Coordinates of C-alpha atoms and ligand atoms in Angstrom, one line a residue:
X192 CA 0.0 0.0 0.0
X193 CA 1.4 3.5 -0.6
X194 CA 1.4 6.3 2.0
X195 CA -2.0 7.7 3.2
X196 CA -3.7 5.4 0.7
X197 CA -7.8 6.2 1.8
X198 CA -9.3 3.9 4.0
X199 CA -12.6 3.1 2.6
X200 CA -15.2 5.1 4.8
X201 CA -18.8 3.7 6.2
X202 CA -20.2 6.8 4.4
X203 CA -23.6 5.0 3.5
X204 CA -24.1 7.7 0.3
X205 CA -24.1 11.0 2.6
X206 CA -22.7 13.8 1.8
X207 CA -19.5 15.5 2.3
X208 CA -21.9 18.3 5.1
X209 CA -23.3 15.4 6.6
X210 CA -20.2 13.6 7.2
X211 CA -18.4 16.4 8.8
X212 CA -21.6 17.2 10.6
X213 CA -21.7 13.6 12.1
X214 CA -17.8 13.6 12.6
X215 CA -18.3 17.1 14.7
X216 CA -21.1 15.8 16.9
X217 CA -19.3 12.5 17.9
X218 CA -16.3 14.3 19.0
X219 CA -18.4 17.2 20.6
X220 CA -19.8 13.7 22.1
X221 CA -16.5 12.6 23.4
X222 CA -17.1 9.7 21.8
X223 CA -14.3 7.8 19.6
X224 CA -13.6 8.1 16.4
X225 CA -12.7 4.7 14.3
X226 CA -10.9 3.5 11.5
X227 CA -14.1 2.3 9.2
X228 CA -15.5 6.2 10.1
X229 CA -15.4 8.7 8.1
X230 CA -12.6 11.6 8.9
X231 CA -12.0 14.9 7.5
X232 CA -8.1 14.6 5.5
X233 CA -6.7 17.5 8.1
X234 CA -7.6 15.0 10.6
X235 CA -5.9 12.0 9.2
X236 CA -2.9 13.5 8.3
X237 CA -2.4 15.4 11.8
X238 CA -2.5 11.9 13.5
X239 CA -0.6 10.0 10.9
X240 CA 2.0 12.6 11.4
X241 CA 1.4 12.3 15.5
X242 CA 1.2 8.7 15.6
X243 CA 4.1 7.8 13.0
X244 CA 6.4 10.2 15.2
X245 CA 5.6 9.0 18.3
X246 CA 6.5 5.5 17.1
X247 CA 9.5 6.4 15.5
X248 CA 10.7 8.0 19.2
X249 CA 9.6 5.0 21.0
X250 CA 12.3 3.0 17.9
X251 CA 14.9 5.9 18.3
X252 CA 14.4 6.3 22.1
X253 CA 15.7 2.4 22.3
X254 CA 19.1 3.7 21.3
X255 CA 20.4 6.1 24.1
X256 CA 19.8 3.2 26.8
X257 CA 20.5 0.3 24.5
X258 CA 24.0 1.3 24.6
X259 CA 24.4 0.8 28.6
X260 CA 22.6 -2.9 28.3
X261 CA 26.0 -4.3 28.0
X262 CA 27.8 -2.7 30.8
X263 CA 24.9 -2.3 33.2
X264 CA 27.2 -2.6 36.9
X265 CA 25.0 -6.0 37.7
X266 CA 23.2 -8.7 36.2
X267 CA 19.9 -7.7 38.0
X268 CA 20.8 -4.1 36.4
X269 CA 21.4 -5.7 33.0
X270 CA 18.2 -7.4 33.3
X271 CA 16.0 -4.6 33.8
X272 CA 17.2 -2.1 31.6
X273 CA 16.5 -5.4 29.0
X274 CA 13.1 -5.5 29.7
X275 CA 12.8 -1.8 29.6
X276 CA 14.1 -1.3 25.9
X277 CA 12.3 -4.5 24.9
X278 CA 9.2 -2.5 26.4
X279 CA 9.5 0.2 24.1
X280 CA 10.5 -1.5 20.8
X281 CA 6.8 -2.8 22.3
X282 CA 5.0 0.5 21.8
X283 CA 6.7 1.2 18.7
X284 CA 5.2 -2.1 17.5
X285 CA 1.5 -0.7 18.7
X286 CA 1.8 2.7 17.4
X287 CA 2.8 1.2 14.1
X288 CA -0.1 -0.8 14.2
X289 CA -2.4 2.3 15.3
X290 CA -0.9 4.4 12.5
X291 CA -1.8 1.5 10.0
X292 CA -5.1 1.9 10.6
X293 CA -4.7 5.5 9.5
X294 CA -4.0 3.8 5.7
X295 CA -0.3 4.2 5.8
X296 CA 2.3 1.6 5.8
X297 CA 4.7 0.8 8.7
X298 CA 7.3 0.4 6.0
X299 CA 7.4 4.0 4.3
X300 CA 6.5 5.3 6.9
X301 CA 10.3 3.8 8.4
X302 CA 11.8 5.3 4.9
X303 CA 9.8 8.8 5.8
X304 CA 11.8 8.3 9.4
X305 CA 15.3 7.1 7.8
X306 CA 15.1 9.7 4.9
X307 CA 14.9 12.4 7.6
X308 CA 10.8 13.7 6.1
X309 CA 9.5 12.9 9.5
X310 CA 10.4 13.7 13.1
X311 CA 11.3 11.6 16.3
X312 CA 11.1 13.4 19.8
X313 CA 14.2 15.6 20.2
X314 CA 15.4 14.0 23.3
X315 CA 16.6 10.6 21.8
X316 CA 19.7 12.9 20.0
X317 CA 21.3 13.5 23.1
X318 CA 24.0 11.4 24.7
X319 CA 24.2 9.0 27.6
X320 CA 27.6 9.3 29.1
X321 CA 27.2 8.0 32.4
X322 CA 25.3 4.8 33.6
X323 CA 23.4 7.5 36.0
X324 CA 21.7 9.0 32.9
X325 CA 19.5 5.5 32.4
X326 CA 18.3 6.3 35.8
X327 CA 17.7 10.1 34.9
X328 CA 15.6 8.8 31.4
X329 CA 13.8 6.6 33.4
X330 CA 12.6 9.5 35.9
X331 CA 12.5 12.5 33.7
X332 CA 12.1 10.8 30.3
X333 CA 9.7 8.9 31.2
X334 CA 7.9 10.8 33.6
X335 CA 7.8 13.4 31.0
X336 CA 6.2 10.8 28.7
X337 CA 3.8 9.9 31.6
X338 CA 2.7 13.6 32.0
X339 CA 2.2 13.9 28.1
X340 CA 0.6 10.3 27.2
X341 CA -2.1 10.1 29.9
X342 CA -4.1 12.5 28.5
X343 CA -3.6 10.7 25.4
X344 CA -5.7 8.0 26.6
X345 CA -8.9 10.1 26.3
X346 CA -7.6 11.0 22.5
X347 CA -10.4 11.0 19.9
X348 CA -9.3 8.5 17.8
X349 CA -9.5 5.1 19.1
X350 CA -6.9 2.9 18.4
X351 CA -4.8 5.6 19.0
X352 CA -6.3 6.0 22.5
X353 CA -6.2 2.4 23.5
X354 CA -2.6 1.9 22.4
X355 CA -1.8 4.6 24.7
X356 CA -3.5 2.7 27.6
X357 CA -1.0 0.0 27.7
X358 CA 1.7 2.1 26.8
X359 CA 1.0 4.6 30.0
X360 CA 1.2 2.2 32.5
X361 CA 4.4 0.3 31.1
X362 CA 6.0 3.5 31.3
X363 CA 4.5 4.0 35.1
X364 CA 6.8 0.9 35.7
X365 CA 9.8 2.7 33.9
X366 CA 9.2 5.7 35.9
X367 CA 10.0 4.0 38.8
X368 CA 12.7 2.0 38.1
X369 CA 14.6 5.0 36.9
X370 CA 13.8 7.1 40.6
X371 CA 14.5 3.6 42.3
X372 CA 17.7 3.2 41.0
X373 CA 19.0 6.8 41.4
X374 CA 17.7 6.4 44.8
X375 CA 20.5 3.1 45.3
X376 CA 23.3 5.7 43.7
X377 CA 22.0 8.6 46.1
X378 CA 22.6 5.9 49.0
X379 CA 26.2 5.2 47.8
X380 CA 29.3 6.7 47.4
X381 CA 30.1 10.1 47.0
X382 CA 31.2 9.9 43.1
X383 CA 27.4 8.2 43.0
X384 CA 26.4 10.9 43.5
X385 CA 28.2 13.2 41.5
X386 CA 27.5 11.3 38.5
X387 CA 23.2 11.6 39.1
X388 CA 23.5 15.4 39.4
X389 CA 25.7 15.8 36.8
X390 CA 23.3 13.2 35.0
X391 CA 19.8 15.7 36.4
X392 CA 21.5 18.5 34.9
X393 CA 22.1 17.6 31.5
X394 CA 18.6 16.1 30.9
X395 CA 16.6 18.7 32.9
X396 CA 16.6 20.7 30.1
X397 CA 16.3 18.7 27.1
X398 CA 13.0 16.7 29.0
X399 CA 11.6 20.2 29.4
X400 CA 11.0 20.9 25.4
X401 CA 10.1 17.5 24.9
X402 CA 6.4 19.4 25.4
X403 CA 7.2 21.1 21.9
X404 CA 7.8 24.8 21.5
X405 CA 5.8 27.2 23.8
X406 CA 2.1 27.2 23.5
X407 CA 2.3 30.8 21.8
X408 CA 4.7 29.3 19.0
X409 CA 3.0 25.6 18.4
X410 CA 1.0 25.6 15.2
X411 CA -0.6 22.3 15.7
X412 CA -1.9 22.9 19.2
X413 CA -5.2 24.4 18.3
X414 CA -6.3 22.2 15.8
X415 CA -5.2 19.2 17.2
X416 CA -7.2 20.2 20.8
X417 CA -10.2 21.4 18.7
X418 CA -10.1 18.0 17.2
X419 CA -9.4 16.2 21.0
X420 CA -6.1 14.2 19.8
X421 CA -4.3 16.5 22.0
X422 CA -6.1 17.1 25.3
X423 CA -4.0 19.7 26.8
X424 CA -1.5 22.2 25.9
X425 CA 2.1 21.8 25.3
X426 CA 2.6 24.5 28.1
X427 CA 0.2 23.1 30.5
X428 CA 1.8 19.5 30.4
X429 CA 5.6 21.1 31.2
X430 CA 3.9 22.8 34.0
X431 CA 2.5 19.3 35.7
X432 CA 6.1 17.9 34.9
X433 CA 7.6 20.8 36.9
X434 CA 4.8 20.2 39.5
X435 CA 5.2 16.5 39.9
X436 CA 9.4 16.6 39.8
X437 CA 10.3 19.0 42.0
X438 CA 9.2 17.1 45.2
X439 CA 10.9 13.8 43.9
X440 CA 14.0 15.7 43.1
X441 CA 13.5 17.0 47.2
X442 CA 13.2 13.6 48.2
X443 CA 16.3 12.3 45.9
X444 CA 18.5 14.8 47.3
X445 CA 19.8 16.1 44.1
X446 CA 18.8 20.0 42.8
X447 CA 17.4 21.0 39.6
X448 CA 19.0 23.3 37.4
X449 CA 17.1 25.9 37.2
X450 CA 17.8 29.2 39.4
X451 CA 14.3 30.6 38.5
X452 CA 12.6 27.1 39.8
X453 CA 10.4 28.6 43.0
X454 CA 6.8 27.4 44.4
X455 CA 4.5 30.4 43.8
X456 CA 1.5 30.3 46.2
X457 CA -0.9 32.7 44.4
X458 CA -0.9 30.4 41.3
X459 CA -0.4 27.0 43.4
X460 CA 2.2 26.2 40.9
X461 CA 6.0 26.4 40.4
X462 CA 7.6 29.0 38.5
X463 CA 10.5 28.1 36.4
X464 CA 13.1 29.3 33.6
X465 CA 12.6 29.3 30.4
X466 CA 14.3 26.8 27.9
X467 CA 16.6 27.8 25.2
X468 CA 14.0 27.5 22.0
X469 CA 16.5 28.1 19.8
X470 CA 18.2 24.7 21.0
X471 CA 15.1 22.6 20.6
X472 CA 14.6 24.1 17.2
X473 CA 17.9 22.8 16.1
X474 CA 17.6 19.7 17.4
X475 CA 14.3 18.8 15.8
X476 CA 15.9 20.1 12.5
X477 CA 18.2 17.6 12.6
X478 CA 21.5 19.7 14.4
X479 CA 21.6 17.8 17.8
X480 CA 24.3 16.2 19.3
X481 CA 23.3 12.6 18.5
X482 CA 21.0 13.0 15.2
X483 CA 23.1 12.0 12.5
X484 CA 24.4 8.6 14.4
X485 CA 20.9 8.2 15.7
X486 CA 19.5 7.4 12.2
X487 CA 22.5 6.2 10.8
X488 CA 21.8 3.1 13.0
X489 CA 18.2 3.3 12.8
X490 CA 19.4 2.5 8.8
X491 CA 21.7 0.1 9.5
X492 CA 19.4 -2.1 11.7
X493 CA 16.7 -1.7 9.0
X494 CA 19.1 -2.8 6.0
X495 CA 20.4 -5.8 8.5
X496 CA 16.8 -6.8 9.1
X497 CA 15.5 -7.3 5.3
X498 CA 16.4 -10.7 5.1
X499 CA 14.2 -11.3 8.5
X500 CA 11.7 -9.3 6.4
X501 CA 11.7 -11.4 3.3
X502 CA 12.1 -14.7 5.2
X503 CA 8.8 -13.8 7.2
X504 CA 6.8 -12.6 3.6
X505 CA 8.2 -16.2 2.2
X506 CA 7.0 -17.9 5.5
X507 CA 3.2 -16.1 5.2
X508 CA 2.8 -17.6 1.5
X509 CA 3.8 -20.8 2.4
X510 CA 1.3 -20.9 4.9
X511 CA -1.2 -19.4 3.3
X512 CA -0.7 -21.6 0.2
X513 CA -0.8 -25.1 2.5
X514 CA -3.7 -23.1 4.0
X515 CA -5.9 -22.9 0.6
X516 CA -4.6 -26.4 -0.2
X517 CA -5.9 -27.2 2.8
X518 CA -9.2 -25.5 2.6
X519 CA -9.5 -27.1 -1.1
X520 CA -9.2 -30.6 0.2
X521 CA -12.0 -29.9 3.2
X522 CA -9.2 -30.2 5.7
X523 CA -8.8 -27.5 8.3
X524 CA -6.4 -25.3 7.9
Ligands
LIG173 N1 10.8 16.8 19.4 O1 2.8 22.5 16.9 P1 3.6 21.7 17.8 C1 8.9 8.0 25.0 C2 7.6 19.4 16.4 S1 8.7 8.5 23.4 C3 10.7 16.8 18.0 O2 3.5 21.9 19.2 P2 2.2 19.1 18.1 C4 10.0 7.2 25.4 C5 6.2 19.0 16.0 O3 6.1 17.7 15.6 C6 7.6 9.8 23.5 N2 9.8 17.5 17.3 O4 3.3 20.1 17.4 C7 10.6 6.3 24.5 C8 5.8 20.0 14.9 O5 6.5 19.7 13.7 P3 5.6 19.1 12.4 C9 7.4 10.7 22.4 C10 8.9 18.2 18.1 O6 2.3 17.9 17.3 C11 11.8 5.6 24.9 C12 6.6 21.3 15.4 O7 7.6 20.8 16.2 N3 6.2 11.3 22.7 O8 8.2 8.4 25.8 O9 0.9 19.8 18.3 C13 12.3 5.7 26.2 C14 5.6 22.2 16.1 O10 5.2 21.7 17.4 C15 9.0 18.3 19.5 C16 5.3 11.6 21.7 O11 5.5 11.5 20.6 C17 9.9 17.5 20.1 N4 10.1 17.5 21.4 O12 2.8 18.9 19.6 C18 11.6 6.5 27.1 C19 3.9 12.2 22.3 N5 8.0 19.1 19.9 O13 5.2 17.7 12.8 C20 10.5 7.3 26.7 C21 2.9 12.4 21.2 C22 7.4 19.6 18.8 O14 4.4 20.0 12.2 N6 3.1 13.7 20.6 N7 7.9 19.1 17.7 O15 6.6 19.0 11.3 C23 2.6 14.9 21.1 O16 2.1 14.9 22.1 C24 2.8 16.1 20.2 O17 3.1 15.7 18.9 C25 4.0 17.0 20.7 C26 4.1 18.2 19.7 C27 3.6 17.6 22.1 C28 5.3 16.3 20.8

């Protein structure tokens, strides 16, 4: 199939007004839209694009951690961080799946990813240099993810939504493992220590704009919340990060970066700095620290995989051949 081929639509003969009308009144509903429904094209293409680069991140966000399976300090260690990257080459897998449903195809959209003509969250091009910053990911990463994706449960488009269920509380468990294992390091020695502040300061910032630009600069935001794909603001979200991370960062013992980072009382909220926009900007076109070797491997795995790729296509018509053979003879299949 090629990209954004249609998906046929249940129209049942109506008319282009009545469609949109129905489409209007299920989301003013809150009710879900499906794949058989029909959708206006803006509406498609702002989740394909949504969908396909949250899976791509989820591919691309294996990478940074990947690199410390092999010298995780223990074998309890190793086998955690494991099941943690195997967890997210997971919700690549569903979000795939979800965008499929859209009409596209996982495999252009991959050659949209490797060709650089669609995005992956900016936070996957920076480095991990310490064994400190899986813990950090864990906490801020995927806290940040947490804060982000719950809403996206309640998103109007269903298989989107109920991919996201799963995914939410997966990452929940990563959540935790990342603050429990800072909390171990924050027990231990003095260079422990060291190495998770110098870890919280890196990321601080980078998990900040992985919200998207400010609300006043994010094209997307209004349509998409019009629409109820995106339930809250890019702003708002950073805000209930700040909220929800300041008190664990107490707890840890370690101090965020920011010199602006204060509780306000009249507001209820914390005030905080703002982050460098011109930064995120580069990163997401392509300029970070880690893009270029990001997708470089992101190729390589894909070109190492096509034989898996053909021998599974082979495999499905030598079932499905035996399977009519089958069918031919009477026999079950
Ligand atoms: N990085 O109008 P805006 C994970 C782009 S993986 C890169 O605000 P929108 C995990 C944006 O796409 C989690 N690009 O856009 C995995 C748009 O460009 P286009 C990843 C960004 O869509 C492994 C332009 O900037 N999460 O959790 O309304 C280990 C203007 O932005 C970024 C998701 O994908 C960025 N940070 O809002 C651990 C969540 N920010 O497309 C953890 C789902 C903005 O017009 N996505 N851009 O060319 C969303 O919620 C929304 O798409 C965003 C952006 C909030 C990210």
């Amino acid at each position: 199939m090629t990209a954004e081929q249609a998906v046929p639509s249940a129209a049942g003969g109506a008319g282009e007004e009545e469609l949109q009308e129905r489409f209007d009144a299920t989301i003013a509903r809150d009710q879900r839209i499906e794949p058989r429904d029909w959708m206006p094209e803006g509406y498609r293409r702002t989740l394909i694009r949504q969908v396909a680069q949250h899976a791509h991140s989820e591919i691309i966000g294996m990478q940074p951690e990947g690199e410390w399976i092999t010298r995780a300090p223990s074998l309890r260690r190793k086998a955690i961080l494991f099941a943690k990257v195997q967890d997210e080459a997971g919700h690549g897998l569903y979000l795939y799946s979800a965008a499929e449903t859209l009409g596209v195809d996982r495999a252009d959209l991959t050659e949209r990813l490797i060709e650089g003509r669609q995005k992956y969250s900016s936070i996957f091009n920076y480095p991990t240099l310490s064994f400190a910053d899986v813990g950090v990911i864990g906490w801020f990463v995927d806290g940040a993810a947490i804060c982000n994706q719950v809403p996206l449960c309640r998103s109007s488009y269903g298989p989107y939504a109920r991919a996201m269920v799963r995914i939410c509380k997966e990452e929940s468990f990563h959540q935790r493992q990342g603050y429990e294992m800072l909390m171990t390091m924050m027990r231990g020695t003095e260079a422990q220590r060291e190495m998770v502040q110098d870890a919280v300061n890196r990321w601080w910032w980078p998990s900040l704009m992985m919200f998207g630009p400010p609300d006043d600069n994010s094209p997307n935001s209004a349509r998409s919340m019009a629409w109820k794909i995106k339930r809250h603001s890019n702003d708002e979200l950073r805000q209930r990060f700040v909220d929800m991370t300041v008190p664990q960062a107490e707890k840890l013992g370690v101090t965020l970066p920011d010199p602006e980072l204060r509780w306000n009382a009249e507001r209820g909220r914390h005030d905080f700095g703002t982050p460098d926009w011109d930064e995120l900007m580069r990163v997401i076109k392509g300029d970070g620290p880690c893009n270029a070797e990001r997708i470089e491997r992101r190729r390589a795995a894909h070109e190492d995989g096509a034989w898996v790729r053909e021998a599974a296509v082979a495999h499905a018509a030598k079932q499905s051949g035996r399977a009519g053979s089958g069918a031919e003879r009477g026999v079950a299949a």
